Amino acid sequence: MFTLLGSDPHSLARRGRLVTPHGTIETPVFMPVGTQGSVKTVHPAELKALEAQIILGNTYHLAVRPGMEVMREAGGLHKFANWDGPILTDSGGFQVFSLGKIRKIKEDGVHFQNHVDGSPMVLGPESAMEIQATLGSDIAMLFDECPPHPCTFEYASTSLDLTLRWAKRCREWIDKNQPQTNGQPQLHFGIVQGSSFAELRARSAKELVAMGFDGYAVGGVSVGEPEPEMMAAVENSIPFLPHDKPRYAMGLGTPPQMLEMIARGIDMFDCVLPTRLARHSTLFTKNGTVNIKNQTFARDFGPLDEDTHPLCHGFTRAYVRHLIKAGEILGLRLISLHNLHFYLSLMSRARKALEEGYFNEFRKEFTANYKTHTSTPDSTSTPTPSPS
Amino acid sequence: MFTLLGSDPHSLARRGRLVTPHGTIETPVFMPVGTQGSVKTVHPAELKALEAQIILGNTYHLAVRPGMEVMREAGGLHKFANWDGPILTDSGGFQVFSLGKIRKIKEDGVHFQNHVDGSPMVLGPESAMEIQATLGSDIAMLFDECPPHPCTFEYASTSLDLTLRWAKRCREWIDKNQPQTNGQPQLHFGIVQGSSFAELRARSAKELVAMGFDGYAVGGVSVGEPEPEMMAAVENSIPFLPHDKPRYAMGLGTPPQMLEMIARGIDMFDCVLPTRLARHSTLFTKNGTVNIKNQTFARDFGPLDEDTHPLCHGFTRAYVRHLIKAGEILGLRLISLHNLHFYLSLMSRARKALEEGYFNEFRKEFTANYKTHTSTPDSTSTPTPSPS
């Protein structure tokens, strides 16, 4: 399913190809997030134009609303959302912990009240896998507990034990039910946990690999920890993951973080930053982020950035600023498209750099430029990313 | 500039062609409203895909924000809004009366505080024409007073006198300044006022025609008056307008109202209903309007309507309902596109019916179907249209 096409001589970076039931994905890849069955503000035809290879859907959100009866009758998430490309669904675990109310973690799963109408729900390893099978995603994630940051070694260890018991039950459910999508087997990724403890990360990775999955994610990152801990979590997991399977860092990150993660052996990313920062009127540029509401841009008749997507061609910073100030949705749309293009084209440039052997230079140059903020006095810095 | 291509033997309906500096418009035509320099939620490329022939911009809104310095530096509204087709701008008069605060009507114009930051502004016949020349619209509207509904004969008559004095001053400004756009003369339309008084409508039309403009609008309609009065305002104006000039009913209307107006000799329409009702989750269908939030649609996996635009193909009512319930902007986008398509395709069907001689049947059949509301118990009825 996953083919390693090449690797960087100066780092752990890899160039790969992952075949899924709904299509082939070239890695490293960025996956736009469609939490509620829609990448915020974006039409599926625009996602194709942006050359998005795969999008995310959120099990928790979709199970709460519209609910699984609708999803089942719709024939799965691809048909429902009018997207025929690959989809990855998370297990819902993360959202249960971040959005669910009065939650209780039991051996069978998590009991909670959903954030929309307060209805009591239970999500556990079997139900999370069953829901994802119904959604028909190409890649389903195992159900795990994502420990908070910071947490004690004892909490992290006990939590990891539970996550591993759940992983075993997911494995059994998959083996028994053999879920398919588009007539081919659904792929399943295990999630390495263990918080900031190296020995727990190692144990987590080894035990998951022993169970055997189609890919492995590093979870429990981007939960408020400092960046060195985030990097360490990946560094402590990667050595125990097989070379012939894709690796996914969940919920990350800023553009330089993604390049650093690629250098540490990560192949796949998802992050809400491109669309979330758009809602804060913030554009990604090669020099860092800028807030389009800034007075500086009132008469800036240049493009959103030197490199922007054709869908944003012909629109000036002054116009987009006007749209945002006037509350016009087209402004939000254009910034969302631009930011997604920024992330997606960063990945395609990284792939090309890997193919042509200059990834190390590319990463250094990009990061050096990106850290240099624009001279705009009140341009926003990038906030810490967090999952949607 | 305007060519009459044919007329209906059973009514006053006409099929025409209006050449403007930025392109040719086939009439009858519906003009999507881009109040603040953007047709709400819609990308200019989507307007092209919808086959919109001309869009509206609002002088008052654009003069308040981003302001005329920005518009001047941008090189006009076409460049600013990234739209290279024809644009009609209103004079700002209507918005001054509906949105301006502490307004005073004087001989030189209207003194008011704008609704965005309360700054004092004056808009009069010369400044309204000058602003529209700077915006570079293809069709500029004269500056008028739009009397409220209801109003006395005396008020309407005195108001009309002022509007006609302002029209004369507009005429003089145009003759002196000869404004151009895209290298060709800007077109100017007079606005027939007179409230619900037939003799004032007649006087208004005759005096405007004597001054000579490129087209004539019926104004002071869709201001809260009952539908028969709206029709009467048009019926009392049309006989005094020349056959060889286009006629525009301002701020109208529902789909059946537009067909009735076409039958009374109107060629051009603008209305915020398609995008405004989209914000109220309401879809236009051949049977009338329906609210997509209705529980009936939760598992309706059919299209938005039998006839919808290709940009809406593949999206079910159940999905769009989910998007709206979940607050996802794509839902608002899809309904806006569908509704604009409904209005624009109604006009293209009317043009075809006029060309092929069955307009009377088309109008009767459409209106009969449209009045029959769907069986959906709580489908919304169409609210009275009002300008943005």
Short mmCIF file of C-alpha atoms in Angstrom, two decimals, chain B residues 50-387:
data_model
loop_
_atom_site.label_atom_id
_atom_site.label_comp_id
_atom_site.label_asym_id
_atom_site.label_seq_id
_atom_site.Cartn_x
_atom_site.Cartn_y
_atom_site.Cartn_z
CA LEU B 50 -23.94 31.41 -13.45
CA GLU B 51 -24.02 33.49 -16.66
CA ALA B 52 -24.64 36.72 -14.77
CA GLN B 53 -24.49 39.44 -17.43
CA ILE B 54 -24.22 42.48 -15.18
CA ILE B 55 -23.94 43.09 -11.44
CA LEU B 56 -24.84 45.99 -9.17
CA GLY B 57 -22.65 48.04 -6.88
CA ASN B 58 -23.92 50.49 -4.28
CA THR B 59 -22.53 54.01 -4.41
CA TYR B 60 -23.43 54.83 -0.82
CA HIS B 61 -21.84 51.67 0.62
CA LEU B 62 -18.65 51.93 -1.42
CA ALA B 63 -18.27 55.67 -0.75
CA VAL B 64 -18.56 55.01 3.00
CA ARG B 65 -16.27 51.94 2.91
CA PRO B 66 -13.60 51.53 1.55
CA GLY B 67 -14.11 55.18 0.53
CA MET B 68 -13.46 56.99 -2.70
CA GLU B 69 -9.73 57.46 -2.23
CA VAL B 70 -9.27 53.70 -2.25
CA MET B 71 -11.71 53.30 -5.16
CA ARG B 72 -9.85 55.95 -7.15
CA GLU B 73 -6.43 54.41 -6.50
CA ALA B 74 -7.83 50.96 -7.30
CA GLY B 75 -8.79 52.26 -10.74
CA GLY B 76 -12.53 51.84 -10.27
CA LEU B 77 -14.94 49.15 -9.18
CA HIS B 78 -14.24 46.69 -12.02
CA LYS B 79 -10.57 46.37 -11.11
CA PHE B 80 -11.24 46.55 -7.37
CA ALA B 81 -13.84 43.76 -7.42
CA ASN B 82 -12.03 41.70 -10.10
CA TRP B 83 -15.12 41.76 -12.35
CA ASP B 84 -14.68 42.66 -16.01
CA GLY B 85 -18.35 42.52 -17.03
CA PRO B 86 -20.89 45.33 -16.96
CA ILE B 87 -21.72 47.05 -13.65
CA LEU B 88 -24.66 49.25 -12.73
CA THR B 89 -24.29 51.55 -9.75
CA ASP B 90 -27.18 53.13 -7.91
CA SER B 91 -26.89 56.79 -6.99
CA GLY B 92 -26.71 56.23 -3.25
CA GLY B 93 -29.94 58.14 -2.73
CA PHE B 94 -31.94 55.17 -1.56
CA GLN B 95 -29.34 54.13 1.05
CA VAL B 96 -28.91 57.67 2.32
CA PHE B 97 -32.60 57.65 3.13
CA SER B 98 -32.71 54.13 4.56
CA LEU B 99 -29.36 53.91 6.38
CA GLY B 100 -28.08 57.43 6.96
CA LYS B 101 -28.61 59.01 10.37
CA ILE B 102 -29.81 62.53 11.21
CA ARG B 103 -30.26 63.27 7.55
CA LYS B 104 -31.27 66.69 6.26
CA ILE B 105 -32.54 67.14 2.73
CA LYS B 106 -31.34 70.42 1.31
CA GLU B 107 -31.34 71.86 -2.20
CA ASP B 108 -27.68 70.86 -2.73
CA GLY B 109 -28.20 67.28 -1.58
CA VAL B 110 -28.58 65.20 1.55
CA HIS B 111 -26.54 65.86 4.67
CA PHE B 112 -26.24 62.79 6.89
CA GLN B 113 -24.02 60.70 9.12
CA ASN B 114 -22.98 57.38 7.64
CA HIS B 115 -24.00 54.13 9.37
CA VAL B 116 -20.47 52.74 9.70
CA ASP B 117 -18.58 55.34 11.73
CA GLY B 118 -21.07 58.21 11.96
CA SER B 119 -18.92 60.57 9.88
CA PRO B 120 -20.83 63.52 8.40
CA MET B 121 -21.26 63.24 4.65
CA VAL B 122 -23.11 65.07 1.90
CA LEU B 123 -24.43 63.37 -1.19
CA GLY B 124 -26.00 65.44 -3.93
CA PRO B 125 -26.61 65.23 -7.67
CA GLU B 126 -23.10 66.33 -8.71
CA SER B 127 -21.24 64.27 -6.10
CA ALA B 128 -23.36 61.17 -6.81
CA MET B 129 -22.51 61.42 -10.50
CA GLU B 130 -18.87 62.13 -9.78
CA ILE B 131 -18.59 59.13 -7.45
CA GLN B 132 -20.19 56.88 -10.05
CA ALA B 133 -17.82 58.23 -12.70
CA THR B 134 -14.92 57.32 -10.41
CA LEU B 135 -16.39 53.87 -9.78
CA GLY B 136 -16.44 53.56 -13.57
CA SER B 137 -19.76 51.75 -13.71
CA ASP B 138 -21.29 51.06 -17.12
CA ILE B 139 -24.66 52.37 -16.03
CA ALA B 140 -24.93 55.18 -13.48
CA MET B 141 -28.24 56.14 -11.87
CA LEU B 142 -29.36 59.73 -11.32
CA PHE B 143 -29.52 61.06 -7.77
CA ASP B 144 -33.11 61.16 -6.56
CA GLU B 145 -35.21 61.33 -3.44
CA CYS B 146 -37.14 58.14 -2.83
CA PRO B 147 -40.27 59.15 -0.88
CA PRO B 148 -41.41 56.82 1.91
CA HIS B 149 -44.56 54.73 1.71
CA PRO B 150 -47.19 55.83 2.38
CA CYS B 151 -46.86 59.55 1.69
CA THR B 152 -49.25 62.36 0.89
CA PHE B 153 -49.73 63.76 -2.62
CA GLU B 154 -48.22 67.00 -1.41
CA TYR B 155 -45.08 65.30 -0.07
CA ALA B 156 -44.72 63.19 -3.21
CA SER B 157 -45.20 66.21 -5.48
CA THR B 158 -42.71 68.41 -3.61
CA SER B 159 -40.24 65.51 -3.50
CA LEU B 160 -40.67 64.95 -7.24
CA ASP B 161 -39.96 68.60 -7.93
CA LEU B 162 -36.68 68.28 -6.07
CA THR B 163 -35.84 64.98 -7.83
CA LEU B 164 -36.45 66.65 -11.19
CA ARG B 165 -34.29 69.67 -10.29
CA TRP B 166 -31.58 67.20 -9.23
CA ALA B 167 -32.05 65.29 -12.51
CA LYS B 168 -31.42 68.49 -14.42
CA ARG B 169 -28.25 69.10 -12.42
CA CYS B 170 -27.14 65.51 -13.09
CA ARG B 171 -27.80 66.04 -16.80
CA GLU B 172 -25.67 69.21 -16.73
CA TRP B 173 -22.85 67.45 -14.85
CA ILE B 174 -22.86 64.60 -17.36
CA ASP B 175 -22.85 66.96 -20.36
CA LYS B 176 -20.00 68.92 -18.88
CA ASN B 177 -17.84 66.02 -17.71
CA GLN B 178 -18.65 63.34 -20.32
CA PRO B 179 -17.65 60.46 -18.02
CA GLN B 180 -16.20 57.39 -19.70
CA THR B 181 -15.48 53.81 -18.65
CA ASN B 182 -13.42 51.30 -20.59
CA GLY B 183 -12.88 54.05 -23.14
CA GLN B 184 -16.57 54.50 -23.91
CA PRO B 185 -19.28 56.83 -22.59
CA GLN B 186 -20.87 55.80 -19.29
CA LEU B 187 -24.64 55.27 -19.61
CA HIS B 188 -27.04 57.19 -17.38
CA PHE B 189 -30.55 56.23 -16.35
CA GLY B 190 -33.20 58.59 -15.01
CA ILE B 191 -35.46 57.44 -12.18
CA VAL B 192 -39.23 57.92 -12.38
CA GLN B 193 -40.66 58.83 -8.96
CA GLY B 194 -44.13 60.03 -7.91
CA SER B 195 -45.06 57.44 -5.28
CA SER B 196 -48.51 55.94 -5.90
CA PHE B 197 -49.88 58.95 -7.78
CA ALA B 198 -50.48 58.35 -11.46
CA GLU B 199 -50.28 61.98 -12.49
CA LEU B 200 -46.95 62.42 -10.70
CA ARG B 201 -45.54 59.24 -12.35
CA ALA B 202 -46.60 60.64 -15.73
CA ARG B 203 -45.09 64.05 -15.05
CA SER B 204 -41.87 62.48 -13.76
CA ALA B 205 -41.49 60.22 -16.80
CA LYS B 206 -42.24 62.98 -19.31
CA GLU B 207 -39.83 65.48 -17.81
CA LEU B 208 -37.01 62.94 -17.55
CA VAL B 209 -37.55 61.83 -21.14
CA ALA B 210 -37.43 65.45 -22.22
CA MET B 211 -33.97 65.72 -20.61
CA GLY B 212 -32.90 62.58 -22.48
CA PHE B 213 -31.17 59.67 -20.77
CA ASP B 214 -29.86 56.27 -21.89
CA GLY B 215 -32.52 54.40 -19.97
CA TYR B 216 -35.24 54.90 -17.40
CA ALA B 217 -35.92 53.26 -14.06
CA VAL B 218 -39.09 53.05 -12.05
CA GLY B 219 -38.04 53.94 -8.50
CA GLY B 220 -39.90 54.25 -5.25
CA VAL B 221 -41.21 50.70 -5.61
CA SER B 222 -40.61 47.81 -3.22
CA VAL B 223 -40.68 50.25 -0.31
CA GLY B 224 -43.41 48.45 1.61
CA GLU B 225 -46.38 49.16 -0.67
CA PRO B 226 -48.92 46.41 -1.50
CA GLU B 227 -48.24 44.53 -4.74
CA PRO B 228 -51.10 46.18 -6.72
CA GLU B 229 -49.61 49.60 -5.99
CA MET B 230 -46.21 48.33 -7.13
CA MET B 231 -47.72 47.14 -10.40
CA ALA B 232 -49.65 50.42 -10.75
CA ALA B 233 -46.46 52.45 -10.32
CA VAL B 234 -44.98 50.63 -13.31
CA GLU B 235 -48.21 50.75 -15.33
CA ASN B 236 -48.45 54.51 -14.75
CA SER B 237 -44.85 55.12 -15.84
CA ILE B 238 -44.33 52.84 -18.84
CA PRO B 239 -46.67 54.63 -21.31
CA PHE B 240 -44.52 57.76 -21.08
CA LEU B 241 -41.17 56.03 -21.62
CA PRO B 242 -39.64 55.64 -25.09
CA HIS B 243 -39.66 52.19 -26.72
CA ASP B 244 -36.04 52.45 -27.77
CA LYS B 245 -34.61 52.77 -24.25
CA PRO B 246 -34.27 50.10 -21.56
CA ARG B 247 -36.53 50.20 -18.53
CA TYR B 248 -35.46 49.07 -15.09
CA ALA B 249 -37.67 48.33 -12.06
CA MET B 250 -35.50 49.01 -9.03
CA GLY B 251 -35.16 46.53 -6.15
CA LEU B 252 -37.63 43.91 -7.44
CA GLY B 253 -38.82 41.30 -6.78
CA THR B 254 -40.20 37.80 -6.31
CA PRO B 255 -40.00 35.51 -9.37
CA PRO B 256 -43.69 35.95 -10.29
CA GLN B 257 -43.43 39.72 -9.75
CA MET B 258 -40.57 39.86 -12.24
CA LEU B 259 -42.60 38.02 -14.88
CA GLU B 260 -45.55 40.36 -14.26
CA MET B 261 -43.23 43.35 -14.59
CA ILE B 262 -41.79 41.98 -17.84
CA ALA B 263 -45.36 41.71 -19.13
CA ARG B 264 -45.77 45.40 -18.22
CA GLY B 265 -42.72 46.41 -20.27
CA ILE B 266 -39.80 46.20 -17.81
CA ASP B 267 -36.41 44.98 -19.11
CA MET B 268 -34.11 45.01 -16.09
CA PHE B 269 -34.29 43.89 -12.46
CA ASP B 270 -32.12 43.81 -9.39
CA CYS B 271 -33.03 42.19 -6.11
CA VAL B 272 -31.27 41.03 -2.97
CA LEU B 273 -33.78 38.20 -2.40
CA PRO B 274 -31.69 35.33 -3.84
CA THR B 275 -28.75 35.99 -1.51
CA ARG B 276 -30.77 37.38 1.40
CA LEU B 277 -33.13 34.40 1.51
CA ALA B 278 -30.07 32.14 1.31
CA ARG B 279 -29.01 33.68 4.62
CA HIS B 280 -32.40 32.60 5.94
CA SER B 281 -31.73 29.04 4.67
CA THR B 282 -34.44 29.45 2.05
CA LEU B 283 -34.30 27.90 -1.41
CA PHE B 284 -36.24 28.99 -4.46
CA THR B 285 -37.97 26.14 -6.29
CA LYS B 286 -40.46 26.13 -9.14
CA ASN B 287 -43.17 25.50 -6.53
CA GLY B 288 -42.15 28.36 -4.27
CA THR B 289 -39.67 28.79 -1.46
CA VAL B 290 -38.72 26.10 1.05
CA ASN B 291 -36.64 26.32 4.19
CA ILE B 292 -33.84 23.75 4.09
CA LYS B 293 -33.68 23.63 7.88
CA ASN B 294 -37.03 21.84 7.87
CA GLN B 295 -36.83 18.38 9.45
CA THR B 296 -38.41 17.00 6.24
CA PHE B 297 -35.08 17.42 4.50
CA ALA B 298 -32.92 15.65 7.10
CA ARG B 299 -32.92 12.49 4.95
CA ASP B 300 -33.78 14.00 1.60
CA PHE B 301 -30.96 12.79 -0.62
CA GLY B 302 -32.36 14.45 -3.71
CA PRO B 303 -30.85 17.57 -5.33
CA LEU B 304 -31.65 21.12 -4.12
CA ASP B 305 -34.22 21.31 -6.94
CA GLU B 306 -34.83 19.46 -10.20
CA ASP B 307 -33.15 22.37 -11.93
CA THR B 308 -30.06 23.61 -10.19
CA HIS B 309 -26.69 24.91 -11.30
CA PRO B 310 -23.79 22.53 -12.07
CA LEU B 311 -21.91 24.14 -9.13
CA CYS B 312 -24.63 22.63 -6.90
CA HIS B 313 -24.67 19.21 -8.56
CA GLY B 314 -23.89 16.27 -6.28
CA PHE B 315 -25.01 18.06 -3.11
CA THR B 316 -28.17 16.71 -1.50
CA ARG B 317 -30.77 18.59 0.49
CA ALA B 318 -29.77 16.46 3.50
CA TYR B 319 -26.14 17.57 3.16
CA VAL B 320 -26.97 21.26 2.66
CA ARG B 321 -29.36 21.09 5.63
CA HIS B 322 -26.54 19.57 7.70
CA LEU B 323 -24.15 22.33 6.62
CA ILE B 324 -26.65 25.02 7.59
CA LYS B 325 -27.43 23.40 10.94
CA ALA B 326 -23.70 23.05 11.61
CA GLY B 327 -23.01 26.68 10.66
CA GLU B 328 -20.82 25.71 7.69
CA ILE B 329 -20.42 28.49 5.12
CA LEU B 330 -20.46 26.06 2.19
CA GLY B 331 -24.20 25.59 2.87
CA LEU B 332 -24.82 29.32 2.53
CA ARG B 333 -22.69 29.36 -0.62
CA LEU B 334 -24.61 26.52 -2.24
CA ILE B 335 -28.03 28.05 -1.50
CA SER B 336 -26.83 31.44 -2.75
CA LEU B 337 -25.59 29.86 -5.99
CA HIS B 338 -28.80 27.89 -6.40
CA ASN B 339 -31.01 30.93 -5.78
CA LEU B 340 -29.04 33.17 -8.12
CA HIS B 341 -29.27 30.43 -10.75
CA PHE B 342 -33.02 30.33 -10.18
CA TYR B 343 -33.35 34.07 -10.87
CA LEU B 344 -30.89 34.13 -13.75
CA SER B 345 -32.31 31.08 -15.46
CA LEU B 346 -35.86 32.41 -15.01
CA MET B 347 -34.75 35.40 -17.09
CA SER B 348 -33.04 33.28 -19.73
CA ARG B 349 -36.17 31.16 -20.00
CA ALA B 350 -38.25 34.34 -20.30
CA ARG B 351 -35.97 35.55 -23.10
CA LYS B 352 -36.31 32.25 -24.91
CA ALA B 353 -40.10 32.34 -24.47
CA LEU B 354 -40.16 35.85 -25.93
CA GLU B 355 -38.00 34.79 -28.87
CA GLU B 356 -40.19 31.80 -29.59
CA GLY B 357 -43.52 33.48 -28.98
CA TYR B 358 -44.80 31.62 -25.91
CA PHE B 359 -44.06 34.15 -23.16
CA ASN B 360 -47.71 34.46 -22.17
CA GLU B 361 -48.02 30.70 -21.61
CA PHE B 362 -44.66 30.55 -19.86
CA ARG B 363 -45.63 33.35 -17.47
CA LYS B 364 -49.02 31.81 -16.68
CA GLU B 365 -47.62 28.35 -16.12
CA PHE B 366 -44.74 29.51 -13.97
CA THR B 367 -46.95 31.72 -11.82
CA ALA B 368 -49.56 28.98 -11.38
CA ASN B 369 -46.90 26.47 -10.25
CA TYR B 370 -45.09 28.95 -8.07
CA LYS B 371 -48.16 29.94 -6.11
CA THR B 372 -48.79 26.30 -5.21
CA HIS B 373 -46.61 25.95 -2.15
CA THR B 374 -44.90 22.66 -1.44
CA SER B 375 -46.58 20.36 1.02
CA THR B 376 -43.84 21.05 3.54
CA PRO B 377 -45.85 22.25 6.52
CA ASP B 378 -43.53 25.02 7.68
CA SER B 379 -41.96 26.06 4.42
CA THR B 380 -41.45 29.79 4.55
CA SER B 381 -43.38 32.08 2.33
CA THR B 382 -41.39 34.69 0.49
CA PRO B 383 -41.06 37.83 2.57
CA THR B 384 -41.61 41.23 1.00
CA PRO B 385 -38.43 42.14 -0.81
CA SER B 386 -36.55 45.20 0.28
CA PRO B 387 -33.35 46.74 -1.01
#
